[in-house]
Amino acid sequence: MDVKEIKQQFPILQQEVNGSPLVYLDSAATSQKPNNVIEAVSDYYRRYNSNVHRGVHTLGGMATDGYEGAREKVRSFIHAPSTRNIIFTRGTTTAVNTVASSYGRANLQEGDEIVLTPMEHHSNIIPWQQAAKATGASLKYMPMQEDGTLSLEDVRSTITSNTKIVAVTHVSNVLGTINPIKEITQIAHQHDAVTVVDGAQSVPHMRVDVQDLDCDFFAFSGHKMGGPTGIGVLYGKKRLLEKMEPVEFGGEMIDFVDLYDSTWKETPWKFEGGTPLIAGAIGLGAAIDFLEDIGMENIEAHEEELAQYALQSLRSIDGLHIYGPKERAALVTFNIDDVHPHDAATALDIGGIAVRAGHHCAQPLMKWLNVVATARASFYIYNTKEDVDALTDGLIKTKEYFGDVFA
Amino acid sequence: MSLHSNLDTLYRQVIMDHYKNPRNKGDMEGETLHVNMNNPTCGDRIQLQLRVEDDKISDAKFVGEGCSISLSSASMMTEAVKGQPVENALEMSNIFSQMMQGEDYDDEKYDLGDIEALQGVTKFPARIKCATLAWKAMEKGLDNEEEEETD
């Protein structure tokens, strides 16, 4: 895998920021977009923009083919059995909300438990808080090991016969922890609970096979994998989706409409009320083509190498604390003694290095770590060891600067 | 080195002094007005405590966590408004807001003291919210107090 050649295909990365070449280390927030994605979106608007599933005319057919073709690309990418399992959403947040609002509210009642982990992103916590409030079910958090991993013994002792839903992230956006989804799902299924997996940080970076994981629902976003913002995916098992009611009602999702009652299309279309983000879906399809051309195995190997190199480099900086386990996805969350993460992020930005600072939409996890905020560098297919070196160098200078101030 | 000179624009000595040795940090005794304010995008949070007597801010203190800009600004703000009539404090808040927008502001009417060191923040738009957090808290507190009075 030729990273320099890959980077060439991302126009945004060819610029200078504050007088230095841009070093983009915030892909866990959103990834940059390759030329073929930008062109696919532009080509749709220039050549065949039309509404889907209704036009008899030629362009309507092309738009429908583009949109449904993207669904097939997603199906194949995550190894789902059928395109009927693939619902297009606005992103991971909407996908989780769809499960919580539809499946959750219909199947939960007082005495039931929703099991979560302390490392969830807000988008996999708040929909469940709301579903619990609406149904009288309760939330229950698994304990976490000191290094930010889950132990299967804890998973076993937390999930009980009262558990109806287990909502867990595949990869933590803060700790980089890769959770054992297959094993967790097995345990959940022994108790007749369903698993809802937040795959926002896994699908862009590793080969995901939803049938092998055997999870019941799986959610992810297009914009973290080279695709446009505003498009995401909810995968669900067919027998569950078939029983679920839509969350949004209106155009596009109906079968027959009468004055006082209506019926819905079949899944997945009954969940896609309104004109969908057609260009976004087509762009996501192009992003999948891009990733598959490189090969997910190659991407995994590249990122594993970067993650370990970054860990090793940052560990050499005195007074820098790294959160999360050794075995991790390609991101490093850290703090420097006496330097607030915002101040560190501003100092790095002056050198053209973009990192995230704050709570990373994981306030409960910040509490667990006993910090108010952290800085995070996250890597993707276009990042190199030189980028890690720039980060390390920038952090050493930042530490010197603030060290002088505090001296 | 360019990193240093650029950072010096933002992190003036006086700012770092307020960050290291914050004035008016801590809890106030007795009956006070408490305002909690946070910056939800980054997790900074401060609690401002004001004592208002005869339309005058007789005391101001804060507790909280945040970056050097938000905490030094809170320290400077409490120093500046202590002893000021409510009306003046609100006017100072306006002036500070103009300063943060990079607009012309009246620098003669009040003794802004150390506050002018925060001018460099205008060159770092992502950090303006840090600097205005404490001032927003004060405005919210004084607003609520007026409402309570008119009730």
Coordinates of C-alpha atoms in Angstrom, one line a residue:
Chain A
M1 CA 0.0 0.0 0.0
D2 CA 1.5 3.3 -1.2
V3 CA 0.4 5.9 1.3
K4 CA 2.0 8.8 -0.6
E5 CA 0.1 7.8 -3.7
I6 CA -3.1 7.5 -1.7
K7 CA -2.6 10.9 -0.1
Q8 CA -2.3 12.4 -3.6
Q9 CA -5.9 11.5 -4.2
F10 CA -7.1 13.7 -1.4
P11 CA -7.1 17.3 -2.7
I12 CA -7.7 18.9 0.8
L13 CA -4.5 17.3 2.1
Q14 CA -2.3 19.1 -0.5
Q15 CA -2.5 22.5 1.3
E16 CA -0.6 24.4 3.9
V17 CA -2.3 25.5 7.1
N18 CA -0.7 28.4 9.1
G19 CA 2.3 28.2 6.8
S20 CA 3.0 24.5 7.4
P21 CA 1.9 21.5 5.3
L22 CA -1.4 20.2 6.8
V23 CA -1.1 17.2 9.0
Y24 CA -4.7 16.0 9.5
L25 CA -5.0 13.8 12.6
D26 CA -8.7 14.1 13.2
S27 CA -10.2 11.4 11.0
A28 CA -12.1 9.8 14.0
A29 CA -14.2 13.0 13.9
T30 CA -14.5 13.0 10.1
S31 CA -12.3 11.7 7.4
Q32 CA -11.2 13.5 4.3
K33 CA -12.6 12.7 0.9
P34 CA -10.8 11.2 -2.1
N35 CA -11.3 12.6 -5.6
N36 CA -13.5 9.7 -6.8
V37 CA -16.0 10.5 -4.0
I38 CA -16.1 14.2 -4.8
E39 CA -16.5 13.4 -8.5
A40 CA -19.2 10.8 -7.9
V41 CA -21.3 13.4 -6.0
S42 CA -20.6 16.1 -8.5
D43 CA -21.3 13.7 -11.4
Y44 CA -24.7 12.8 -10.0
Y45 CA -25.7 16.5 -9.7
R46 CA -24.3 17.4 -13.1
R47 CA -25.6 14.4 -15.1
Y48 CA -28.5 12.5 -13.5
N49 CA -30.0 14.3 -10.5
S50 CA -33.6 13.0 -10.2
N51 CA -35.8 11.6 -7.5
V52 CA -35.6 7.9 -6.8
H53 CA -38.2 5.1 -7.0
R54 CA -40.9 7.2 -8.8
G55 CA -39.8 8.6 -12.2
V56 CA -40.6 6.8 -15.3
H57 CA -38.1 9.0 -17.1
T58 CA -34.6 8.1 -17.9
L59 CA -32.8 10.2 -15.3
G60 CA -35.2 8.9 -12.6
G61 CA -34.0 5.4 -13.5
M62 CA -30.4 6.3 -13.4
A63 CA -30.8 8.0 -10.0
T64 CA -32.6 4.9 -8.6
D65 CA -29.9 2.6 -10.0
G66 CA -27.2 4.8 -8.4
Y67 CA -28.9 4.8 -5.1
E68 CA -29.8 1.1 -5.0
G69 CA -26.4 0.3 -6.4
A70 CA -24.8 2.0 -3.4
R71 CA -27.0 -0.2 -1.2
E72 CA -25.6 -3.2 -2.8
K73 CA -22.0 -1.9 -2.3
V74 CA -22.7 -1.4 1.4
R75 CA -24.2 -4.9 1.6
S76 CA -21.2 -6.5 0.1
F77 CA -18.8 -4.3 2.1
I78 CA -20.2 -5.5 5.5
H79 CA -21.1 -8.9 4.2
A80 CA -24.9 -8.6 4.9
P81 CA -27.0 -11.4 3.5
S82 CA -29.3 -9.0 1.5
T83 CA -29.8 -5.4 0.5
R84 CA -33.0 -5.7 2.4
N85 CA -30.9 -5.5 5.6
I86 CA -29.4 -2.2 4.6
I87 CA -31.2 1.0 5.6
F88 CA -29.8 4.4 4.6
T89 CA -29.8 6.9 7.5
R90 CA -28.3 10.3 8.2
G91 CA -25.5 8.7 10.1
T92 CA -24.8 6.5 13.1
T93 CA -26.9 8.8 15.4
T94 CA -30.0 8.4 13.3
A95 CA -29.4 4.7 12.9
V96 CA -29.2 4.1 16.7
N97 CA -32.2 6.4 17.3
T98 CA -34.2 4.3 14.8
V99 CA -33.5 1.1 16.7
A100 CA -34.2 2.8 20.1
S101 CA -37.4 4.5 19.0
S102 CA -38.8 1.6 17.0
Y103 CA -37.5 -1.7 18.3
G104 CA -36.7 -0.3 21.8
R105 CA -40.0 1.3 22.6
A106 CA -42.0 -1.7 21.2
N107 CA -40.1 -4.4 23.1
L108 CA -39.1 -2.8 26.4
Q109 CA -41.1 -2.6 29.5
E110 CA -40.6 -2.0 33.2
G111 CA -38.1 -4.5 34.7
D112 CA -36.2 -4.8 31.4
E113 CA -32.6 -3.8 31.2
I114 CA -30.6 -2.1 28.5
V115 CA -26.9 -2.9 29.0
L116 CA -24.3 -0.4 27.9
T117 CA -20.6 0.2 28.4
P118 CA -18.9 3.2 30.0
M119 CA -17.0 3.9 26.7
E120 CA -20.1 4.6 24.6
H121 CA -20.3 7.8 22.4
H122 CA -23.3 10.0 23.4
S123 CA -25.1 8.7 20.4
N124 CA -25.2 5.2 21.8
I125 CA -26.3 6.4 25.3
I126 CA -28.9 9.1 25.0
P127 CA -31.3 7.2 22.7
W128 CA -31.3 4.5 25.3
Q129 CA -31.8 6.9 28.2
Q130 CA -34.9 8.2 26.3
A131 CA -36.2 4.7 25.5
A132 CA -35.7 3.8 29.1
K133 CA -37.6 6.8 30.3
A134 CA -40.5 6.1 27.9
T135 CA -40.9 2.4 28.7
G136 CA -39.8 2.1 32.4
A137 CA -36.8 -0.1 31.5
S138 CA -33.5 0.6 33.2
L139 CA -29.9 1.2 32.0
K140 CA -27.1 -0.9 33.3
Y141 CA -23.4 -0.3 32.6
M142 CA -20.8 -3.1 32.4
P143 CA -17.7 -2.5 34.4
M144 CA -14.5 -1.7 32.5
Q145 CA -10.9 -2.9 33.1
E146 CA -8.3 -0.3 34.2
D147 CA -6.8 -0.3 30.7
G148 CA -10.2 0.5 29.1
T149 CA -11.1 -3.0 27.9
L150 CA -14.1 -5.2 28.7
S151 CA -13.6 -8.6 30.3
L152 CA -16.0 -11.3 29.1
E153 CA -16.5 -12.4 32.7
D154 CA -17.9 -8.9 33.4
V155 CA -20.0 -9.1 30.3
R156 CA -21.4 -12.5 31.5
S157 CA -22.2 -11.2 34.9
T158 CA -23.8 -8.0 33.7
I159 CA -26.2 -9.5 31.1
T160 CA -29.1 -11.3 32.7
S161 CA -32.4 -12.8 31.8
N162 CA -33.9 -9.3 32.3
T163 CA -31.6 -7.8 29.6
K164 CA -33.4 -7.1 26.4
I165 CA -30.8 -4.9 24.6
V166 CA -27.0 -4.8 24.7
A167 CA -25.8 -1.6 23.1
V168 CA -22.0 -1.5 22.6
T169 CA -19.4 0.2 20.5
H170 CA -17.2 -1.9 18.2
V171 CA -14.3 0.5 18.6
S172 CA -14.0 3.3 21.2
N173 CA -13.6 6.7 19.7
V174 CA -11.5 7.8 22.7
L175 CA -9.6 4.7 24.0
G176 CA -9.2 2.9 20.7
T177 CA -10.4 -0.3 22.4
I178 CA -11.6 -3.0 20.0
N179 CA -14.5 -4.8 21.7
P180 CA -15.2 -8.5 21.3
I181 CA -18.6 -8.1 19.6
K182 CA -18.9 -11.7 18.5
E183 CA -18.5 -13.0 22.0
I184 CA -20.7 -10.3 23.5
T185 CA -23.4 -11.1 21.0
Q186 CA -23.2 -14.8 21.9
I187 CA -23.7 -14.1 25.5
A188 CA -26.5 -11.7 24.8
H189 CA -28.2 -14.3 22.6
Q190 CA -28.0 -16.8 25.4
H191 CA -30.3 -14.5 27.3
D192 CA -32.5 -13.7 24.3
A193 CA -31.2 -10.1 24.2
V194 CA -30.4 -8.3 20.9
T195 CA -27.1 -6.5 20.3
V196 CA -26.9 -3.0 18.8
V197 CA -23.4 -2.2 17.7
D198 CA -22.0 1.2 17.0
G199 CA -19.6 0.6 14.2
A200 CA -18.7 4.3 13.4
Q201 CA -15.1 3.7 14.3
S202 CA -14.7 0.2 13.0
V203 CA -16.2 0.0 9.5
P204 CA -13.8 2.7 8.1
H205 CA -10.7 0.8 9.4
M206 CA -11.2 -2.9 9.4
R207 CA -13.0 -5.7 7.6
V208 CA -16.5 -6.1 9.2
D209 CA -18.6 -9.2 8.6
V210 CA -22.0 -8.6 10.3
Q211 CA -23.0 -12.3 9.8
D212 CA -19.9 -13.5 11.4
L213 CA -20.4 -11.1 14.3
D214 CA -24.0 -12.3 14.4
C215 CA -25.1 -8.9 15.9
D216 CA -28.7 -7.9 15.4
F217 CA -28.2 -4.3 14.5
F218 CA -25.1 -2.5 13.3
A219 CA -24.8 1.3 12.7
F220 CA -22.1 3.4 11.0
S221 CA -21.5 6.7 9.2
G222 CA -20.3 7.4 5.7
H223 CA -18.3 10.5 6.5
K224 CA -15.7 8.7 8.7
M225 CA -14.8 6.4 5.8
G226 CA -14.2 8.9 3.0
G227 CA -17.8 9.4 2.1
P228 CA -20.0 12.5 2.4
T229 CA -21.6 13.8 5.6
G230 CA -25.3 13.2 6.1
I231 CA -25.3 9.5 5.0
G232 CA -25.0 6.5 7.2
V233 CA -26.3 3.0 7.5
L234 CA -28.3 0.8 9.8
Y235 CA -27.9 -2.9 9.2
G236 CA -30.6 -5.1 10.9
K237 CA -31.5 -8.7 10.8
K238 CA -34.5 -9.2 8.5
R239 CA -36.9 -10.8 10.9
L240 CA -36.4 -7.9 13.3
L241 CA -36.7 -5.2 10.7
E242 CA -39.8 -6.8 9.3
K243 CA -41.6 -6.5 12.7
M244 CA -40.5 -2.9 13.3
E245 CA -42.6 0.1 12.7
P246 CA -41.1 3.1 10.8
V247 CA -40.0 6.1 12.8
E248 CA -40.7 8.7 10.1
F249 CA -43.8 8.8 8.1
G250 CA -44.5 10.5 4.8
G251 CA -43.5 10.2 1.2
E252 CA -41.4 7.5 -0.3
M253 CA -42.0 4.9 2.5
I254 CA -45.7 4.1 1.8
D255 CA -47.5 1.3 0.1
F256 CA -51.1 2.4 0.1
V257 CA -52.4 5.6 1.5
D258 CA -56.1 6.0 2.5
L259 CA -57.7 9.0 4.2
Y260 CA -57.6 7.4 7.6
D261 CA -54.9 4.7 7.4
S262 CA -51.9 3.6 5.4
T263 CA -49.6 0.7 4.8
W264 CA -45.8 0.7 4.4
K265 CA -43.4 -0.5 1.9
E266 CA -41.2 -3.4 2.9
T267 CA -37.9 -3.0 4.7
P268 CA -35.6 -1.2 4.1
W269 CA -37.7 1.4 2.2
K270 CA -40.3 1.7 5.0
F271 CA -37.5 3.3 7.1
E272 CA -36.5 5.8 4.5
G273 CA -39.4 8.3 4.6
G274 CA -38.9 11.4 2.4
T275 CA -36.5 12.0 -0.5
P276 CA -33.3 10.4 0.7
L277 CA -29.8 11.8 0.4
I278 CA -29.2 10.3 -3.0
A279 CA -25.9 12.0 -3.7
G280 CA -24.7 11.0 -0.3
A281 CA -25.5 7.3 -0.9
I282 CA -23.8 7.4 -4.3
G283 CA -20.8 9.1 -2.6
L284 CA -20.7 6.5 0.0
G285 CA -20.7 3.8 -2.7
A286 CA -17.7 5.5 -4.3
A287 CA -15.9 5.6 -0.9
I288 CA -16.4 1.9 -0.6
D289 CA -14.9 1.4 -4.0
F290 CA -11.9 3.4 -3.0
L291 CA -11.4 1.4 0.3
E292 CA -11.8 -1.9 -1.5
D293 CA -9.3 -0.9 -4.2
I294 CA -6.8 -0.5 -1.4
G295 CA -8.0 -3.6 0.4
M296 CA -9.3 -3.6 4.0
E297 CA -6.6 -6.0 5.1
N298 CA -3.9 -3.6 3.9
I299 CA -5.6 -0.7 5.6
E300 CA -5.8 -2.7 8.9
A301 CA -2.1 -3.5 8.7
H302 CA -1.1 0.1 7.9
E303 CA -3.1 1.5 10.8
E304 CA -1.9 -1.1 13.2
E305 CA 1.7 -0.1 12.4
L306 CA 0.9 3.6 12.7
A307 CA -1.0 3.1 16.0
Q308 CA 2.0 1.2 17.6
Y309 CA 4.5 3.7 16.2
A310 CA 2.4 6.6 17.6
L311 CA 2.1 4.9 21.0
Q312 CA 5.9 4.3 21.1
S313 CA 6.7 7.9 20.0
L314 CA 4.3 9.6 22.4
R315 CA 5.3 7.4 25.3
S316 CA 8.8 8.9 25.0
I317 CA 7.5 12.4 26.0
D318 CA 7.8 13.1 29.7
G319 CA 4.6 14.1 31.4
L320 CA 2.4 12.8 28.6
H321 CA -0.3 10.4 29.6
I322 CA -2.0 8.1 27.2
Y323 CA -5.4 6.6 27.8
G324 CA -6.5 3.1 26.6
P325 CA -5.1 -0.3 25.9
K326 CA -2.0 -1.3 23.9
E327 CA -4.0 -3.3 21.4
R328 CA -5.9 -0.5 19.8
A329 CA -7.4 1.1 16.7
A330 CA -5.4 3.9 15.0
L331 CA -6.0 6.7 17.5
V332 CA -4.2 8.0 20.6
T333 CA -5.9 10.0 23.3
F334 CA -3.7 11.9 25.7
N335 CA -3.0 14.7 28.1
I336 CA 0.2 16.6 29.0
D337 CA 0.9 17.7 32.5
D338 CA 0.0 21.4 33.1
V339 CA -1.2 21.9 29.5
H340 CA -5.0 22.0 29.0
P341 CA -5.9 20.0 25.8
H342 CA -7.3 23.1 24.1
D343 CA -4.1 24.9 24.6
A344 CA -2.2 21.9 23.2
A345 CA -4.5 21.7 20.2
T346 CA -4.1 25.5 19.5
A347 CA -0.3 25.1 19.7
L348 CA -0.3 22.2 17.3
D349 CA -2.7 24.0 15.0
I350 CA -0.2 26.8 14.7
G351 CA 2.2 24.2 13.2
G352 CA -0.5 22.9 10.8
I353 CA -1.4 19.8 12.9
A354 CA -5.1 19.2 13.4
V355 CA -6.1 17.2 16.5
R356 CA -9.3 17.1 18.5
A357 CA -9.5 18.5 22.0
G358 CA -12.5 18.2 24.4
H359 CA -14.7 15.4 25.7
H360 CA -15.2 13.6 22.3
C361 CA -18.9 13.2 22.9
A362 CA -18.1 10.8 25.7
Q363 CA -18.7 12.7 28.9
P364 CA -19.4 9.5 31.0
L365 CA -16.0 8.1 29.8
M366 CA -14.2 11.4 30.7
K367 CA -15.7 11.0 34.2
W368 CA -14.5 7.4 34.3
L369 CA -11.0 8.5 33.3
N370 CA -11.3 11.3 35.9
V371 CA -10.4 14.1 33.4
V372 CA -12.5 17.0 32.1
A373 CA -11.1 16.8 28.6
T374 CA -8.4 15.1 26.5
A375 CA -6.6 15.6 23.2
R376 CA -6.8 13.0 20.5
A377 CA -4.8 12.2 17.4
S378 CA -6.5 9.8 15.0
F379 CA -5.1 8.3 11.9
Y380 CA -6.3 7.0 8.5
I381 CA -5.2 5.7 5.2
Y382 CA -3.5 8.9 4.2
N383 CA -1.4 9.3 7.4
T384 CA 2.3 8.4 7.5
K385 CA 5.0 7.9 10.1
E386 CA 6.2 11.4 9.2
D387 CA 2.8 12.7 10.4
V388 CA 3.4 11.0 13.7
D389 CA 6.9 12.5 13.9
A390 CA 5.4 16.0 13.2
L391 CA 2.9 15.4 16.1
T392 CA 5.6 14.2 18.5
D393 CA 7.8 17.1 17.6
G394 CA 4.9 19.6 18.0
L395 CA 4.0 18.1 21.4
I396 CA 7.6 18.4 22.6
K397 CA 7.7 22.1 21.6
T398 CA 4.3 22.7 23.1
K399 CA 5.4 21.2 26.4
E400 CA 8.5 23.3 26.4
Y401 CA 6.5 26.4 25.7
F402 CA 4.0 25.9 28.5
G403 CA 6.8 24.5 30.8
D404 CA 8.6 27.8 30.4
V405 CA 5.4 29.7 31.2
F406 CA 5.0 27.7 34.4
A407 CA 8.6 27.7 35.4
Chain B
M1 CA 11.0 30.1 16.6
S2 CA 7.7 30.7 14.9
L3 CA 5.7 28.5 17.2
H4 CA 6.8 30.6 20.2
S5 CA 6.2 34.0 18.6
N6 CA 2.7 32.9 17.4
L7 CA 1.8 31.4 20.7
D8 CA 3.0 34.6 22.4
T9 CA 0.3 36.5 20.5
L10 CA -2.3 34.4 22.4
Y11 CA -0.6 33.4 25.6
R12 CA 0.6 36.8 26.9
Q13 CA 2.5 36.7 30.1
V14 CA -0.3 38.4 32.0
I15 CA -2.8 35.7 30.8
M16 CA -0.6 32.9 32.0
D17 CA -0.2 34.7 35.3
H18 CA -3.9 34.8 35.8
Y19 CA -4.1 31.1 34.8
K20 CA -1.4 30.1 37.3
N21 CA -2.5 32.4 40.0
P22 CA -6.2 32.9 39.5
R23 CA -7.8 35.8 41.4
N24 CA -11.1 35.4 43.1
K25 CA -11.1 31.6 42.7
G26 CA -13.0 29.7 45.4
D27 CA -16.4 29.5 47.0
M28 CA -18.1 32.5 48.6
E29 CA -19.7 32.4 52.0
G30 CA -23.3 33.4 52.6
E31 CA -26.1 34.3 50.3
T32 CA -24.9 34.6 46.7
L33 CA -26.1 34.2 43.2
H34 CA -24.7 31.0 41.5
V35 CA -24.5 30.7 37.8
N36 CA -23.3 27.5 36.1
M37 CA -22.1 27.9 32.6
N38 CA -20.4 25.4 30.4
N39 CA -19.1 25.2 26.9
P40 CA -20.7 21.9 25.7
T41 CA -18.5 21.5 22.7
C42 CA -15.3 21.3 24.8
G43 CA -16.3 20.5 28.4
D44 CA -15.1 23.8 30.0
R45 CA -17.3 24.7 32.9
I46 CA -17.3 27.5 35.4
Q47 CA -19.5 28.4 38.3
L48 CA -19.7 32.1 38.9
Q49 CA -20.8 33.4 42.3
L50 CA -21.9 37.0 42.6
R51 CA -23.1 39.1 45.5
V52 CA -25.3 42.0 44.3
E53 CA -26.2 44.6 46.9
D54 CA -28.0 47.9 46.0
D55 CA -27.5 47.2 42.2
K56 CA -23.8 46.9 42.8
I57 CA -21.6 43.8 42.4
S58 CA -20.0 43.7 45.9
D59 CA -18.2 40.5 45.4
A60 CA -17.4 38.0 42.6
K61 CA -15.8 34.6 42.7
F62 CA -15.6 31.5 40.5
V63 CA -14.8 27.8 40.5
G64 CA -14.4 25.6 37.5
E65 CA -12.2 23.8 35.1
G66 CA -11.1 24.8 31.7
C67 CA -8.2 25.9 29.5
S68 CA -5.9 28.8 30.2
I69 CA -8.0 31.2 28.2
S70 CA -11.3 30.5 29.9
L71 CA -9.9 30.4 33.4
S72 CA -7.7 33.5 33.0
S73 CA -10.6 35.4 31.5
A74 CA -12.8 34.4 34.5
S75 CA -10.1 35.6 36.8
M76 CA -9.8 39.0 35.0
M77 CA -13.5 39.4 34.7
T78 CA -14.2 39.0 38.4
E79 CA -11.4 41.5 39.2
A80 CA -12.9 44.0 36.7
V81 CA -16.5 43.9 37.8
K82 CA -16.0 43.7 41.5
G83 CA -17.4 46.9 43.0
Q84 CA -19.0 48.0 39.8
P85 CA -22.7 48.9 39.5
V86 CA -24.6 46.2 37.6
E87 CA -25.2 48.5 34.7
N88 CA -21.5 49.2 34.3
A89 CA -20.7 45.5 34.5
L90 CA -23.1 44.8 31.7
E91 CA -21.6 47.6 29.6
M92 CA -18.1 46.2 30.2
S93 CA -19.4 42.8 29.0
N94 CA -20.5 44.5 25.8
I95 CA -17.1 46.2 25.4
F96 CA -15.4 42.8 25.9
S97 CA -17.7 41.2 23.3
Q98 CA -16.8 44.0 20.8
M99 CA -13.1 43.4 21.6
M100 CA -13.5 39.7 20.9
Q101 CA -15.3 40.4 17.6
G102 CA -12.3 42.5 16.6
E103 CA -14.5 45.6 16.5
D104 CA -13.6 49.1 17.7
Y105 CA -14.4 49.4 21.4
D106 CA -14.3 52.2 24.0
D107 CA -11.1 51.6 25.9
E108 CA -11.3 54.7 28.0
K109 CA -14.6 54.5 29.8
Y110 CA -13.5 51.7 32.1
D111 CA -10.2 50.5 33.4
L112 CA -10.0 47.2 31.5
G113 CA -6.6 46.5 33.1
D114 CA -5.3 43.1 32.2
I115 CA -8.3 42.3 30.1
E116 CA -6.8 43.9 27.0
A117 CA -4.1 41.2 27.0
L118 CA -6.9 38.9 25.7
Q119 CA -7.1 40.8 22.4
G120 CA -4.8 38.2 20.8
V121 CA -7.6 35.7 21.1
T122 CA -9.3 37.4 18.1
K123 CA -6.6 35.9 15.9
F124 CA -7.7 32.4 17.1
P125 CA -11.5 32.3 16.3
A126 CA -11.8 28.8 17.7
R127 CA -10.9 30.1 21.2
I128 CA -13.2 33.1 21.4
K129 CA -15.8 31.1 23.2
C130 CA -13.3 30.2 25.8
A131 CA -12.6 33.9 26.6
T132 CA -16.3 34.9 26.6
L133 CA -17.5 32.0 28.9
A134 CA -17.2 33.8 32.2
W135 CA -18.7 37.0 30.8
K136 CA -21.7 35.1 29.5
A137 CA -22.1 33.6 32.9
M138 CA -22.1 37.0 34.5
E139 CA -24.7 38.3 32.0
K140 CA -26.9 35.3 32.7
G141 CA -26.6 35.7 36.4
L142 CA -27.5 39.4 36.3
D143 CA -30.4 38.8 33.8
N144 CA -31.9 36.2 36.1
E145 CA -31.6 38.5 39.0
E146 CA -33.5 41.2 37.2
E147 CA -36.2 38.7 36.3
E148 CA -36.5 37.6 39.9
E149 CA -36.9 41.1 41.0
T150 CA -39.7 41.9 38.6
D151 CA -41.6 38.7 39.5

